[in-house]
XYZ file of N, CA and C in Angstrom:
567
model
N -12.935 -19.050 4.900
C -12.510 -17.930 5.316
C -12.709 -17.130 4.267
N -13.569 -17.361 3.126
C -13.148 -16.493 1.254
C -14.548 -16.041 1.158
N -15.235 -14.770 1.730
C -16.465 -14.253 0.906
C -16.080 -13.662 -0.729
N -17.250 -14.505 -1.610
C -17.062 -14.365 -2.902
C -17.192 -15.614 -3.539
N -16.180 -15.423 -5.092
C -16.251 -15.874 -5.720
C -14.760 -15.882 -6.640
N -13.941 -16.965 -6.062
C -12.432 -17.323 -5.865
C -12.122 -17.624 -7.580
N -11.898 -16.694 -8.791
C -10.925 -17.209 -10.000
C -10.128 -16.243 -10.673
N -9.536 -17.083 -11.097
C -7.775 -16.369 -11.422
C -7.971 -15.274 -12.941
N -8.815 -15.782 -13.361
C -9.290 -14.974 -14.157
C -9.847 -13.413 -14.227
N -11.058 -13.488 -13.869
C -12.071 -13.078 -13.307
C -12.798 -12.683 -11.448
N -11.008 -12.137 -10.404
C -11.623 -13.181 -8.422
C -12.516 -11.756 -8.316
N -13.512 -12.437 -7.576
C -14.772 -11.199 -7.473
C -14.012 -12.012 -5.450
N -13.658 -12.975 -4.780
C -13.530 -12.718 -3.920
C -12.523 -12.447 -2.940
N -12.478 -12.602 -1.465
C -11.423 -11.810 -0.461
C -11.426 -12.454 0.779
N -10.614 -12.092 1.995
C -11.195 -12.453 2.878
C -12.054 -12.038 3.815
N -12.576 -13.161 4.378
C -13.528 -13.738 5.130
C -13.455 -13.059 6.315
N -13.296 -11.467 6.335
C -13.080 -11.021 7.842
C -14.435 -10.720 9.437
N -15.249 -11.862 8.487
C -16.526 -11.898 9.724
C -15.713 -12.948 10.256
N -15.490 -14.088 10.313
C -14.977 -15.299 10.230
C -13.108 -15.193 11.146
N -13.952 -16.143 12.619
C -12.397 -16.344 13.583
C -11.348 -17.514 13.047
N -11.945 -17.947 11.996
C -10.649 -18.649 11.179
C -10.242 -18.011 10.628
N -10.767 -16.537 9.892
C -9.667 -15.835 8.731
C -8.984 -15.484 9.800
N -9.002 -15.227 10.915
C -7.648 -14.031 12.152
C -6.856 -15.254 13.120
N -7.063 -16.041 12.847
C -6.679 -17.364 13.102
C -4.824 -17.189 12.224
N -5.555 -17.824 11.669
C -4.868 -17.899 9.878
C -4.126 -17.340 9.772
N -4.574 -15.230 9.872
C -4.353 -13.730 9.674
C -2.788 -14.215 10.333
N -3.087 -14.475 12.188
C -2.142 -14.117 13.235
C -1.229 -15.266 12.252
N -1.474 -16.987 12.418
C -0.444 -17.412 12.070
C 0.706 -17.108 10.894
N 0.369 -16.523 9.743
C 1.084 -16.510 8.461
C 2.104 -15.027 9.317
N 1.663 -14.064 9.890
C 2.164 -12.423 10.286
C 3.294 -13.323 10.953
N 3.086 -13.885 12.204
C 3.890 -14.757 13.190
C 4.677 -15.514 12.734
N 4.716 -16.301 11.423
C 6.146 -16.524 10.434
C 6.654 -15.883 9.830
N 6.225 -14.993 9.332
C 6.682 -13.677 8.512
C 7.730 -12.811 9.098
N 7.236 -12.895 10.780
C 8.281 -11.991 11.688
C 9.517 -12.709 12.098
N 9.226 -14.347 11.719
C 10.531 -15.030 12.519
C 11.036 -14.873 11.427
N 10.773 -15.090 10.497
C 11.734 -15.011 9.339
C 12.964 -13.558 8.994
N 12.202 -12.838 8.723
C 12.113 -11.463 8.288
C 12.788 -10.210 9.113
N 11.478 -10.086 10.458
C 11.675 -9.523 11.841
C 12.312 -7.896 10.949
N 11.042 -7.814 10.478
C 11.319 -5.926 10.046
C 10.249 -5.423 11.002
N 10.627 -3.717 11.244
C 10.194 -3.236 11.953
C 8.616 -2.055 11.300
N 8.614 -3.052 9.834
C 7.284 -2.111 9.391
C 6.704 -4.082 8.991
N 5.930 -3.398 9.139
C 5.038 -4.534 8.035
C 3.468 -3.866 7.309
N 3.600 -3.925 6.036
C 2.948 -3.647 5.114
C 1.467 -4.664 4.726
N 0.245 -4.476 5.109
C -0.398 -4.955 5.042
C -1.688 -4.885 3.857
N -1.430 -3.878 3.058
C -1.731 -3.627 1.419
C -3.789 -2.824 2.160
N -3.963 -3.614 2.089
C -6.170 -2.580 2.255
C -5.724 -2.119 0.741
N -5.591 -2.247 -0.042
C -6.564 -1.855 -1.527
C -6.799 -2.608 -2.609
N -7.533 -2.205 -3.497
C -8.627 -2.594 -3.654
C -9.351 -3.768 -2.696
N -9.915 -3.595 -1.658
C -10.776 -4.193 -0.782
C -11.957 -4.119 -1.221
N -13.246 -5.028 -1.646
C -14.680 -4.724 -2.060
C -15.397 -4.826 -0.770
N -16.439 -4.047 -0.106
C -17.322 -3.997 0.879
C -18.048 -5.284 0.150
N -18.072 -6.548 0.391
C -18.472 -7.479 -0.155
C -19.341 -8.305 1.083
N -18.931 -8.360 2.033
C -19.092 -8.851 2.838
C -20.727 -9.314 4.036
N -21.785 -8.045 2.865
C -23.252 -7.661 3.079
C -23.144 -7.451 4.805
N -22.337 -6.632 5.796
C -22.545 -6.658 7.020
C -23.837 -5.435 7.064
N -24.412 -4.881 8.363
C -24.559 -3.901 8.233
C -24.336 -3.247 7.951
N -22.966 -2.726 8.221
C -21.982 -1.935 8.511
C -20.369 -2.219 7.746
N -20.058 -2.504 6.630
C -19.144 -3.297 5.958
C -17.462 -1.803 6.558
N -17.562 -0.502 6.628
C -17.072 -0.229 6.606
C -16.443 -0.101 8.123
N -16.888 -0.466 8.950
C -17.002 -0.869 10.615
C -17.000 -2.298 10.758
N -16.738 -2.730 9.916
C -16.258 -4.192 9.871
C -14.513 -4.116 9.678
N -14.554 -3.388 8.531
C -13.343 -3.399 7.747
C -12.078 -2.686 8.853
N -12.866 -1.271 9.187
C -12.205 -0.908 10.948
C -11.984 -1.499 11.110
N -12.829 -2.104 12.026
C -12.334 -2.996 13.074
C -11.375 -4.643 13.269
N -11.641 -4.205 11.944
C -10.383 -5.323 11.423
C -9.067 -5.069 11.041
N -8.880 -3.479 11.062
C -7.549 -2.862 10.376
C -6.746 -2.734 12.273
N -7.977 -1.847 13.319
C -7.907 -2.625 14.423
C -7.021 -3.035 14.926
N -7.612 -4.729 14.631
C -6.856 -6.419 15.360
C -5.798 -6.039 14.874
N -5.868 -5.631 13.595
C -3.926 -5.613 12.963
C -3.223 -5.063 14.009
N -3.292 -3.647 14.343
C -2.953 -2.171 15.188
C -2.449 -3.780 16.424
N -3.289 -4.324 17.148
C -3.075 -4.715 18.114
C -2.213 -5.864 18.120
N -2.388 -6.761 16.853
C -1.341 -8.070 16.363
C -0.429 -7.515 16.241
N -0.185 -6.730 15.572
C 1.119 -5.980 15.969
C 1.833 -5.037 16.580
N 1.348 -4.766 17.424
C 1.583 -3.395 18.069
C 3.159 -2.366 18.310
N 4.422 -3.778 18.401
C 5.439 -3.342 17.893
C 6.265 -3.048 16.763
N 5.626 -2.485 15.912
C 5.549 -2.743 14.336
C 4.666 -1.408 13.880
N 5.507 -0.603 12.931
C 5.000 0.043 11.939
C 4.203 -0.446 11.276
N 3.181 0.176 10.815
C 2.028 -0.721 10.520
C 2.023 0.494 8.956
N 1.664 0.033 7.250
C 1.447 0.683 6.866
C 0.403 -0.607 5.803
N -0.107 1.034 4.954
C -1.168 0.160 4.755
C -1.565 1.397 3.233
N -1.819 0.717 1.636
C -2.790 2.036 0.704
C -3.329 2.607 1.047
N -3.390 3.662 0.438
C -4.088 4.750 0.469
C -5.907 4.780 0.067
N -6.202 3.344 0.135
C -7.680 3.249 -0.827
C -8.820 3.134 0.279
N -8.372 2.285 1.643
C -9.037 3.053 2.533
C -9.946 4.077 2.856
N -8.652 4.975 2.953
C -9.603 6.413 3.380
C -9.425 6.955 1.825
N -9.425 6.951 0.735
C -9.718 7.617 -0.020
C -11.000 7.039 -1.625
N -11.294 5.872 -0.876
C -12.364 5.054 -2.576
C -13.607 5.808 -2.086
N -14.357 5.753 -2.298
C -15.837 6.162 -2.603
C -16.534 5.482 -1.863
N -17.081 6.170 -0.971
C -17.971 4.588 -0.039
C -17.173 4.463 1.587
N -16.597 4.305 1.115
C -14.859 4.463 2.464
C -15.034 5.007 3.842
N -14.881 4.656 4.418
C -15.817 5.588 5.451
C -14.801 5.124 7.011
N -13.688 4.706 7.305
C -13.415 4.170 8.418
C -12.306 5.769 9.255
N -12.216 4.961 10.115
C -11.102 6.171 11.163
C -9.866 5.121 11.898
N -8.819 5.255 11.419
C -7.244 4.248 11.853
C -6.434 5.367 12.724
N -5.870 4.609 13.713
C -5.050 6.183 13.958
C -4.050 6.255 13.463
N -3.205 7.472 14.084
C -2.160 8.077 12.897
C -1.132 7.224 13.147
N -0.819 6.436 14.438
C 0.356 6.087 13.972
C 0.669 5.216 12.740
N -0.495 4.465 12.364
C -0.788 3.639 10.506
C 0.344 4.721 9.432
N 1.359 3.982 8.836
C 2.381 4.654 7.912
C 1.058 4.698 6.341
N 0.625 5.513 5.378
C -0.121 5.161 4.708
C 0.290 5.458 3.150
N 0.689 4.590 2.757
C 1.265 4.887 1.515
C 0.491 5.210 0.218
N 0.477 6.424 -0.786
C -0.220 6.816 -1.757
C -0.390 6.399 -2.827
N -0.888 6.371 -3.831
C -1.009 6.089 -4.780
C -2.264 6.759 -6.162
N -3.202 6.608 -5.177
C -4.119 7.816 -5.404
C -3.083 8.927 -5.803
N -3.916 9.585 -7.528
C -3.084 10.953 -7.125
C -3.576 12.594 -6.484
N -2.280 13.021 -5.796
C -3.234 13.629 -4.954
C -3.331 13.812 -3.672
N -3.500 12.180 -3.351
C -3.541 11.869 -2.466
C -2.627 12.248 -0.793
N -1.123 12.089 -1.077
C -0.562 13.039 0.049
C -0.868 13.862 0.664
N -0.763 14.608 0.115
C -1.304 15.756 0.831
C -2.450 15.490 1.624
N -3.746 15.051 1.082
C -4.696 14.660 2.395
C -4.296 13.877 3.181
N -3.284 12.944 2.932
C -3.341 12.367 4.092
C -2.225 12.599 5.238
N -1.515 13.934 4.721
C -0.464 14.355 5.619
C -1.199 15.304 6.521
N -2.844 15.640 5.503
C -3.137 16.790 6.948
C -4.771 16.115 7.312
N -4.650 14.776 7.286
C -5.282 13.922 8.781
C -4.373 13.121 9.320
N -3.057 13.490 9.683
C -2.382 13.276 10.351
C -0.641 12.342 10.068
N -1.013 11.205 9.387
C -0.115 10.376 9.071
C 1.063 10.488 8.434
N 2.068 9.026 8.795
C 2.917 9.647 8.083
C 2.667 9.246 6.487
N 3.723 9.047 5.482
C 3.735 9.456 3.880
C 4.337 8.458 3.473
N 5.023 7.482 2.570
C 5.201 6.984 1.527
C 4.766 7.282 0.209
N 5.125 8.494 -0.699
C 4.792 8.962 -2.196
C 5.100 7.623 -3.070
N 3.354 6.839 -3.931
C 3.454 6.665 -4.480
C 2.172 7.127 -5.776
N 2.751 7.926 -5.829
C 1.390 8.363 -6.930
C 1.576 7.604 -7.483
N 0.302 7.576 -8.629
C 0.575 6.489 -10.219
C 1.265 7.422 -11.252
N 0.739 8.351 -11.401
C 1.291 9.032 -12.091
C 2.845 9.669 -12.232
N 3.202 9.742 -11.088
C 4.571 10.006 -11.454
C 5.275 8.685 -10.610
N 5.227 7.484 -10.315
C 5.845 6.634 -9.861
C 5.482 5.696 -9.917
N 4.532 5.239 -11.031
C 4.433 4.057 -11.841
C 4.852 3.468 -12.799
N 5.923 2.458 -12.476
C 6.567 1.925 -13.791
C 5.382 1.868 -14.948
N 5.665 2.178 -16.121
C 4.517 1.841 -17.404
C 3.635 3.135 -17.183
N 3.052 4.800 -16.061
C 3.089 5.509 -15.946
C 3.530 6.718 -16.155
N 4.723 6.560 -15.800
C 5.772 7.328 -15.192
C 6.828 7.287 -16.530
N 8.009 8.540 -16.171
C 9.082 8.875 -16.858
C 9.746 9.571 -16.564
N 10.782 9.850 -16.952
C 12.054 10.592 -16.160
C 11.793 11.549 -16.053
N 10.903 12.675 -17.040
C 10.700 14.051 -16.058
C 9.653 13.717 -15.406
N 8.500 12.949 -14.983
C 7.459 13.108 -14.326
C 8.240 12.631 -12.522
N 8.667 12.136 -13.002
C 9.340 11.322 -11.635
C 10.493 12.877 -11.485
N 10.926 13.057 -12.018
C 12.354 14.103 -11.952
C 11.522 15.681 -11.789
N 10.720 16.132 -11.694
C 9.275 16.958 -11.451
C 8.409 17.233 -10.762
N 8.640 15.593 -10.063
C 7.258 15.551 -9.198
C 7.783 16.928 -7.784
N 6.755 17.669 -7.360
C 6.916 18.351 -5.685
C 6.379 17.604 -4.612
N 7.653 17.183 -4.039
C 7.308 16.378 -2.406
C 6.513 17.617 -2.148
N 5.659 17.248 -0.730
C 5.157 18.726 0.367
C 6.358 18.412 1.146
N 6.524 20.053 1.780
C 7.708 20.488 2.390
C 7.093 20.344 3.668
N 7.173 18.772 4.658
C 6.440 18.542 5.175
C 7.360 17.077 6.384
N 7.769 17.241 7.762
C 8.322 16.277 7.814
C 7.681 14.685 8.169
N 6.194 14.215 7.781
C 6.081 13.306 7.987
C 5.850 12.292 6.539
N 6.931 12.824 5.485
C 6.793 12.225 4.806
C 8.110 11.701 4.042
N 8.192 10.215 4.709
C 9.584 9.340 4.485
C 9.947 9.000 3.324
N 9.270 9.363 2.680
C 10.388 9.035 1.333
C 9.342 8.454 0.258
N 9.627 7.673 -0.406
C 9.004 7.672 -1.910
C 9.190 6.053 -2.608
N 8.617 5.663 -2.997
C 8.903 4.024 -3.497
C 7.983 3.928 -5.016
N 9.546 3.419 -6.251
C 8.957 3.523 -7.244
C 8.061 1.943 -7.475
N 6.654 1.629 -8.236
C 6.079 0.350 -8.149
C 5.869 0.211 -9.503
N 5.733 -0.885 -9.768
C 5.599 -1.986 -10.624
C 4.204 -2.155 -11.125
N 3.619 -1.765 -11.465
C 2.533 -2.871 -11.271
C 2.230 -4.049 -12.640
N 3.096 -5.166 -12.453
C 2.541 -5.950 -13.465
C 1.339 -7.252 -13.641
N 1.240 -8.232 -14.218
C 0.453 -8.433 -14.983
C 0.483 -9.994 -15.468
N -0.004 -10.484 -15.786
C -0.195 -12.037 -15.723
C 1.089 -12.216 -17.417
N 0.206 -11.060 -18.676
C 1.409 -11.197 -19.888
C 2.728 -10.794 -20.079
N 3.064 -10.253 -18.622
C 4.406 -8.963 -18.866
C 5.162 -10.256 -19.161
N 6.041 -9.797 -19.810
C 7.529 -10.217 -19.969
C 8.055 -9.416 -18.966
N 9.167 -11.009 -17.949
C 10.353 -11.180 -17.505
C 11.339 -9.632 -18.145
N 11.364 -10.049 -19.478
C 12.295 -8.877 -19.882
C 12.665 -7.892 -20.335
N 10.604 -7.787 -20.260
C 10.410 -5.596 -19.757
C 11.703 -5.149 -18.633
N 12.324 -5.581 -18.181
C 13.053 -5.170 -17.365
C 14.044 -4.032 -17.616
N 14.920 -4.648 -19.477
C 16.229 -3.709 -19.277
C 15.277 -2.907 -20.362
N 14.226 -2.748 -20.579
C 13.591 -1.100 -21.270
C 13.705 -0.763 -20.852
N 13.986 0.724 -21.138
C 13.795 1.713 -21.409
C 12.951 2.813 -20.797
N 11.432 1.682 -20.381
C 10.042 2.472 -20.192
C 10.313 1.625 -18.641
N 11.047 1.229 -18.466
C 11.641 0.748 -16.917
C 12.014 1.244 -16.375
N 13.800 1.162 -17.528
C 14.622 2.005 -16.569
C 14.787 3.225 -16.127
N 14.744 4.483 -17.133
C 13.980 5.459 -17.063
C 13.801 6.000 -15.944
N 12.490 5.440 -15.526
C 11.871 6.122 -14.068
C 12.837 5.030 -12.796
N 13.682 4.558 -12.736
C 14.732 3.983 -12.168
C 15.560 5.067 -11.897
N 16.253 4.943 -12.945
C 17.088 5.960 -13.130
C 16.918 7.453 -12.491
N 15.731 8.213 -12.920
C 15.239 9.313 -12.411
C 15.058 9.548 -10.383
N 14.268 8.349 -10.107
C 14.204 7.732 -9.273
C 16.098 8.127 -8.381
N 16.546 7.559 -8.722
C 17.785 7.298 -7.818
C 18.271 8.652 -8.411
N 18.490 9.861 -9.113
C 19.421 11.455 -8.625
C 18.653 11.854 -7.596
N 16.268 11.479 -7.328
C 15.849 11.952 -6.426
C 16.778 12.055 -5.420
N 17.183 10.344 -5.337
C 17.149 10.146 -3.875
C 18.894 11.059 -3.891
N 19.776 10.915 -4.659
C 20.841 11.759 -5.275
C 20.912 12.999 -4.748
N 20.154 14.107 -5.265
C 19.529 14.998 -4.537
C 19.322 15.708 -3.554
N 18.942 14.046 -3.287
C 17.768 14.485 -1.762
C 19.037 14.573 -0.546
N 20.218 13.309 -0.574
C 21.350 13.164 0.229
C 22.179 14.426 0.494
N 22.855 15.206 -1.459
C 23.852 16.240 -1.289
C 22.514 17.548 -0.387
N 21.320 17.798 -0.614
C 20.930 18.662 0.329
C 21.272 18.391 1.754
N 20.835 17.104 2.487
C 21.323 17.030 3.413
C 22.490 17.006 3.590
N 24.026 16.524 3.463
C 25.143 16.232 3.697
C 25.686 18.433 4.288
């Protein structure tokens, strides 16, 4: 089910979507998640996918896989990171029904131009560790009805300290984000 070499320190592996067994396991996992959570949304990731399947057309293979996910979850809104649509060397065509969560800076407008609904998480403004109060509070959202909102993202790694949550570099962006929400609610009232 895996292509590449699994290694916790230097991972160079991912699911082998050339294999039928992989699809069976994914379908089982998604079914289990749905049974316990029942959300109308499902985030399938799609970030940091390396084209290491060595097919004639890895773009086509990944695009086919994403179409299969849509068939697997016909009554859900599916979310995907922007990578498959923005990374160099990747060229896929997916349904505009996919919600795209942007993390590449400047990708939000490109996804809107392609007709997708968007959750904004551009890394300079919305990633804890990159962002601060000023970056978040000054971010200008495109005036577009397909902007669904934003999400503050905390990219964690093995050496992180759980007590970092109490640090100002973590809390200041969260405070700024809460102000955006309040300001948005004031305008809607």
